[in-house]
Coordinates of C-alpha atoms in Angstrom, one line a residue:
X228 CA 98.3 92.5 87.6
X229 CA 99.8 91.1 84.4
X230 CA 97.6 88.9 82.3
X231 CA 99.5 85.8 81.1
X232 CA 99.7 85.0 77.4
X233 CA 98.2 81.5 77.9
X234 CA 94.8 81.6 79.6
X235 CA 93.0 78.5 78.2
X236 CA 90.3 77.2 80.4
X237 CA 91.1 79.4 83.4
X238 CA 89.7 82.1 85.6
X239 CA 91.9 84.3 87.7
X240 CA 91.5 85.7 91.2
X241 CA 93.6 88.8 94.1
X242 CA 94.1 90.1 98.7
X243 CA 93.9 91.1 97.9
X244 CA 95.1 88.5 95.4
X245 CA 94.5 87.7 91.8
X246 CA 93.9 83.9 91.2
X247 CA 93.2 81.7 88.3
X248 CA 89.8 80.0 88.4
X249 CA 89.0 76.8 86.5
X250 CA 86.2 76.8 84.0
X251 CA 86.0 79.8 81.7
X252 CA 87.5 79.5 78.2
X253 CA 89.1 82.3 76.2
X254 CA 89.2 82.0 72.4
X255 CA 92.4 83.5 71.0
X256 CA 91.2 85.3 67.9
X257 CA 92.1 88.8 66.7
X258 CA 90.1 90.4 69.5
X259 CA 90.1 89.0 73.0
X260 CA 87.8 90.2 75.8
X261 CA 88.6 89.1 79.4
X262 CA 85.9 89.3 82.0
X263 CA 86.9 90.1 85.6
X264 CA 85.0 90.3 88.9
X265 CA 86.5 92.9 91.3
X266 CA 85.4 94.7 94.4
X267 CA 84.5 98.3 93.7
X268 CA 87.2 100.4 95.3
X269 CA 90.1 102.6 94.2
X270 CA 92.8 99.9 93.7
X271 CA 90.7 98.0 91.1
X272 CA 89.6 101.2 89.4
X273 CA 93.3 102.1 89.1
X274 CA 94.1 98.6 87.8
X275 CA 91.5 98.9 85.1
X276 CA 92.8 102.3 84.1
X277 CA 96.4 101.0 83.9
X278 CA 95.3 98.0 81.9
X279 CA 93.5 100.2 79.3
X280 CA 96.4 102.6 79.0
X281 CA 99.4 100.4 79.3
X282 CA 98.8 96.7 78.5
X283 CA 100.1 95.6 75.1
X284 CA 100.1 91.8 74.6
X285 CA 103.1 90.4 72.9
X286 CA 100.8 88.2 70.8
X287 CA 99.6 91.3 68.9
X288 CA 95.9 90.6 69.8
X289 CA 93.6 93.4 70.7
X290 CA 92.8 92.5 74.4
X291 CA 90.0 94.3 76.3
X292 CA 89.3 93.9 80.0
X293 CA 85.6 94.0 80.9
X294 CA 85.3 94.6 84.6
X295 CA 82.3 93.8 86.8
X296 CA 82.7 96.3 89.8
X297 CA 80.8 94.8 92.8
X298 CA 80.3 96.6 96.1
X299 CA 82.4 95.2 98.9
X300 CA 79.6 94.0 101.1
X301 CA 78.1 92.0 98.3
X302 CA 81.4 90.8 96.7
X303 CA 81.9 87.4 98.3
X304 CA 78.2 86.5 97.9
X305 CA 78.1 87.2 94.2
X306 CA 81.5 85.7 93.4
X307 CA 80.7 82.5 95.4
X308 CA 77.3 82.2 93.7
X309 CA 78.9 82.6 90.3
X310 CA 81.6 80.0 90.9
X311 CA 79.3 77.4 92.5
X312 CA 76.6 77.8 89.9
X313 CA 79.0 76.8 87.2
X314 CA 78.0 79.7 84.9
X315 CA 81.7 80.3 83.9
X316 CA 81.1 84.0 83.7
X317 CA 84.5 85.3 84.7
X318 CA 88.0 84.7 83.3
X319 CA 89.6 86.5 86.3
X320 CA 88.5 87.2 89.9
X321 CA 90.0 89.6 92.4
X322 CA 89.6 87.5 95.5
X323 CA 90.2 88.4 99.1
X324 CA 93.1 86.3 100.4
X325 CA 91.2 84.4 103.1
X326 CA 88.9 82.9 100.5
X327 CA 91.8 81.2 98.7
X328 CA 91.7 77.9 100.5
X329 CA 88.0 77.5 100.2
X330 CA 88.0 78.2 96.4
X331 CA 90.9 75.9 95.8
X332 CA 89.3 73.1 97.8
X333 CA 86.1 73.7 95.8
X334 CA 88.0 73.2 92.6
X335 CA 87.5 76.7 91.3
X336 CA 91.0 78.2 91.3
X337 CA 93.7 76.9 88.9
X338 CA 97.2 76.1 90.1
X339 CA 99.5 78.3 88.0
X340 CA 102.9 76.9 88.6
X341 CA 103.2 75.6 85.0
X342 CA 102.3 79.1 83.6
X343 CA 105.0 80.7 85.9
X344 CA 107.6 78.1 84.9
X345 CA 106.9 78.7 81.2
X346 CA 107.6 82.5 81.6
X347 CA 111.0 83.0 83.2
X348 CA 110.7 86.8 82.9
X349 CA 107.4 86.9 84.8
X350 CA 108.7 84.3 87.3
X351 CA 111.6 86.6 88.2
X352 CA 109.2 89.4 88.9
X353 CA 106.9 87.0 90.8
X354 CA 109.7 85.8 93.1
X355 CA 110.7 89.4 93.8
X356 CA 107.5 90.0 95.7
X357 CA 107.9 90.2 99.4
X358 CA 107.5 86.7 101.0
X359 CA 104.7 87.8 103.3
X360 CA 102.5 89.1 100.4
X361 CA 103.4 86.1 98.2
X362 CA 102.6 83.5 100.9
X363 CA 99.5 85.2 102.1
X364 CA 97.9 86.0 98.7
X365 CA 99.2 83.3 96.4
X366 CA 99.9 80.0 98.1
X367 CA 97.8 77.1 99.3
X368 CA 98.4 75.5 101.6
X369 CA 99.9 78.6 103.2
X370 CA 103.6 79.0 102.6
X371 CA 103.7 76.1 100.2
X372 CA 105.1 76.1 96.7
X373 CA 101.6 75.8 95.2
X374 CA 100.7 79.1 93.6
X375 CA 97.1 80.0 92.7
X376 CA 97.3 83.7 92.0
X377 CA 99.2 87.0 92.0
X378 CA 99.1 89.5 94.8
X379 CA 97.0 92.4 93.6
X380 CA 96.9 94.8 96.6
X381 CA 98.2 94.4 100.2
X382 CA 96.4 96.2 102.9
X383 CA 98.3 99.4 103.5
X384 CA 97.7 101.5 106.6
X385 CA 98.5 105.2 106.6
X386 CA 98.4 107.6 109.6
X387 CA 97.3 111.2 109.0
X388 CA 98.0 114.0 111.5
X389 CA 96.4 117.4 111.9
X390 CA 99.6 119.6 111.9
X391 CA 97.5 122.7 112.6
X392 CA 96.6 121.1 115.9
X393 CA 99.6 118.9 117.0
X394 CA 102.1 121.7 116.1
X395 CA 100.1 124.5 117.8
X396 CA 102.3 126.4 120.3
X397 CA 99.8 126.1 123.2
X398 CA 99.1 122.4 122.6
X399 CA 102.9 121.8 122.5
X400 CA 103.4 123.6 125.8
X401 CA 100.5 121.9 127.5
X402 CA 101.5 118.4 126.3
X403 CA 105.0 118.9 127.7
X404 CA 103.6 120.1 131.0
X405 CA 101.3 117.0 131.3
X406 CA 103.6 114.2 130.0
X407 CA 107.1 115.8 130.3
X408 CA 107.8 115.0 126.7
X409 CA 107.5 116.8 123.3
X410 CA 104.2 116.4 121.4
X411 CA 105.2 114.8 118.1
X412 CA 104.9 117.4 115.3
X413 CA 107.5 116.7 112.5
X414 CA 107.3 113.7 110.2
X415 CA 110.3 112.2 111.9
X416 CA 108.7 112.6 115.3
X417 CA 105.5 111.0 114.2
X418 CA 107.3 108.1 112.7
X419 CA 109.1 107.5 115.9
X420 CA 105.9 107.3 118.1
X421 CA 105.5 104.3 120.3
X422 CA 102.1 102.8 121.3
X423 CA 102.5 104.7 124.7
X424 CA 103.0 107.9 122.7
X425 CA 99.9 107.1 120.6
X426 CA 97.8 106.5 123.8
X427 CA 99.1 109.8 125.3
X428 CA 98.2 111.8 122.2
X429 CA 94.7 110.2 122.1
X430 CA 94.1 111.0 125.8
X431 CA 95.5 114.5 125.5
X432 CA 93.4 115.6 122.6
X433 CA 90.0 114.4 123.9
X434 CA 88.1 117.6 124.2
X435 CA 84.4 118.4 124.8
X436 CA 82.5 120.8 122.6
X437 CA 83.5 124.4 123.6
X438 CA 86.8 123.5 125.2
X439 CA 89.9 125.1 123.8
X440 CA 91.6 123.3 120.9
X441 CA 94.5 124.8 119.0
X442 CA 93.6 128.3 120.2
X443 CA 89.8 128.3 119.7
X444 CA 86.8 126.5 121.1
X445 CA 86.1 123.1 119.7
X446 CA 83.0 123.1 117.4
X447 CA 82.1 119.6 118.5
X448 CA 83.4 116.8 120.8
X449 CA 86.9 116.1 119.6
X450 CA 88.7 112.7 119.6
X451 CA 92.4 112.4 119.6
X452 CA 92.6 109.3 117.5
X453 CA 90.3 108.0 114.7
X454 CA 90.5 104.6 113.1
X455 CA 89.1 103.6 109.7
X456 CA 86.6 100.9 110.2
X457 CA 83.0 99.9 109.3
X458 CA 80.1 97.7 110.0
X459 CA 80.4 95.5 106.9
X460 CA 82.7 92.5 106.1
X461 CA 86.1 92.7 108.0
X462 CA 86.5 96.4 108.3
X463 CA 86.5 96.4 112.1
X464 CA 88.2 93.1 112.8
X465 CA 91.2 94.1 110.6
X466 CA 91.8 97.1 112.9
X467 CA 91.6 94.9 116.0
X468 CA 94.0 92.4 114.5
X469 CA 96.5 95.1 114.0
X470 CA 96.6 95.9 117.7
X471 CA 96.9 92.2 118.5
X472 CA 99.8 91.7 116.1
X473 CA 101.6 94.9 117.2
X474 CA 101.6 93.6 120.8
X475 CA 103.1 90.3 119.8
X476 CA 99.9 88.3 119.9
X477 CA 98.1 86.3 117.2
X478 CA 94.6 85.0 116.6
X479 CA 95.5 81.3 115.9
X480 CA 98.5 79.0 116.1
X481 CA 99.3 77.5 112.8
X482 CA 101.5 74.8 114.3
X483 CA 98.8 72.8 116.2
X484 CA 95.0 72.5 116.8
X485 CA 93.7 74.2 119.8
X486 CA 93.9 72.1 123.0
X487 CA 91.1 74.0 124.8
X488 CA 88.1 76.1 124.1
X489 CA 87.1 79.6 125.1
X490 CA 83.8 80.2 126.9
X491 CA 82.2 83.6 127.3
X492 CA 83.9 86.9 126.5
X493 CA 87.6 87.1 126.6
X494 CA 89.6 90.4 126.8
X495 CA 93.3 91.1 126.1
X496 CA 95.1 91.8 129.3
X497 CA 95.2 95.6 129.6
X498 CA 93.4 96.0 126.3
X499 CA 90.1 97.4 127.5
X500 CA 91.7 99.1 130.5
X501 CA 94.1 100.9 128.1
X502 CA 91.3 102.0 125.9
X503 CA 89.3 103.2 128.9
X504 CA 92.0 105.6 129.8
X505 CA 91.6 107.3 126.4
X506 CA 87.8 106.9 126.1
X507 CA 84.9 105.6 128.1
X508 CA 84.3 101.9 127.0
X509 CA 80.8 102.8 125.9
X510 CA 82.1 105.7 123.8
X511 CA 83.9 103.5 121.3
X512 CA 81.7 103.7 118.3
X513 CA 81.9 103.0 114.6
X514 CA 80.3 104.9 111.7
X515 CA 80.3 104.2 108.0
X516 CA 79.0 105.1 104.7
X517 CA 76.1 103.2 103.2
X518 CA 78.6 100.9 101.5
X519 CA 80.2 100.2 104.8
X520 CA 83.7 100.7 103.6
X521 CA 84.9 104.3 104.1
X522 CA 84.0 104.8 107.8
X523 CA 86.0 105.4 110.9
X524 CA 86.3 104.2 114.4
X525 CA 86.5 107.0 116.9
X526 CA 88.5 106.4 120.1
X527 CA 89.3 108.8 122.9

């Protein structure tokens, strides 16, 4: 995130998105201290490190960034309390993207179009951001030309594979015998996996404690697929949304209000049945650290 040279009477927020919030005033003297509320996780720690090491304002002022690192489960509560209390504590706030509308409607975030228009160099960089990130993290209403912040960190999903297991000669042979296809091993093969391949790998590598796994008895029950998730905030729903979107579905229709309502529990066609082939429905369980962030969802 790049701090603008003109920050009079504003606070800024991130989805993560970084947005300007109305209220706080920065006095431009020789030394300037900006106060920022952020969730406590690696992207914001890296941001703070980069700011301290690399940011040199063209104004020549000495600018310090004072960061309030807040645990994720408490982040919205504390940010919302600060804004609604009118205490004007923060100049900048890293905000999750789904809060943007509520904080704009509440009068807390500042529209930044004038600041962007006054800085053609930064506007060029701003417009070079991928449209999905820009629309989701910066605009309100969604996909409008009203900008309230700068994308700070998009959610990035990374798959890790145990090559000592998936490339094991016996596992390769047994997978071919069961599914009549090669068990993905190389980076190229893993990148080319379909959802059907993903399901087959999860099913194939479900082993009970003591069963053979990559040439030796498994030390514990082994699951072929593990998803990062957690009990707090949106750490589980985000994973579920990923499956919905990958299958061409969505969770709402932006073009119209619902014409009916759902009653009881709804399931995606084939969703639970598909999971059941990899794991028993009652064996899908989430674990997490105390902060609820760095957990995982075990399936299969």
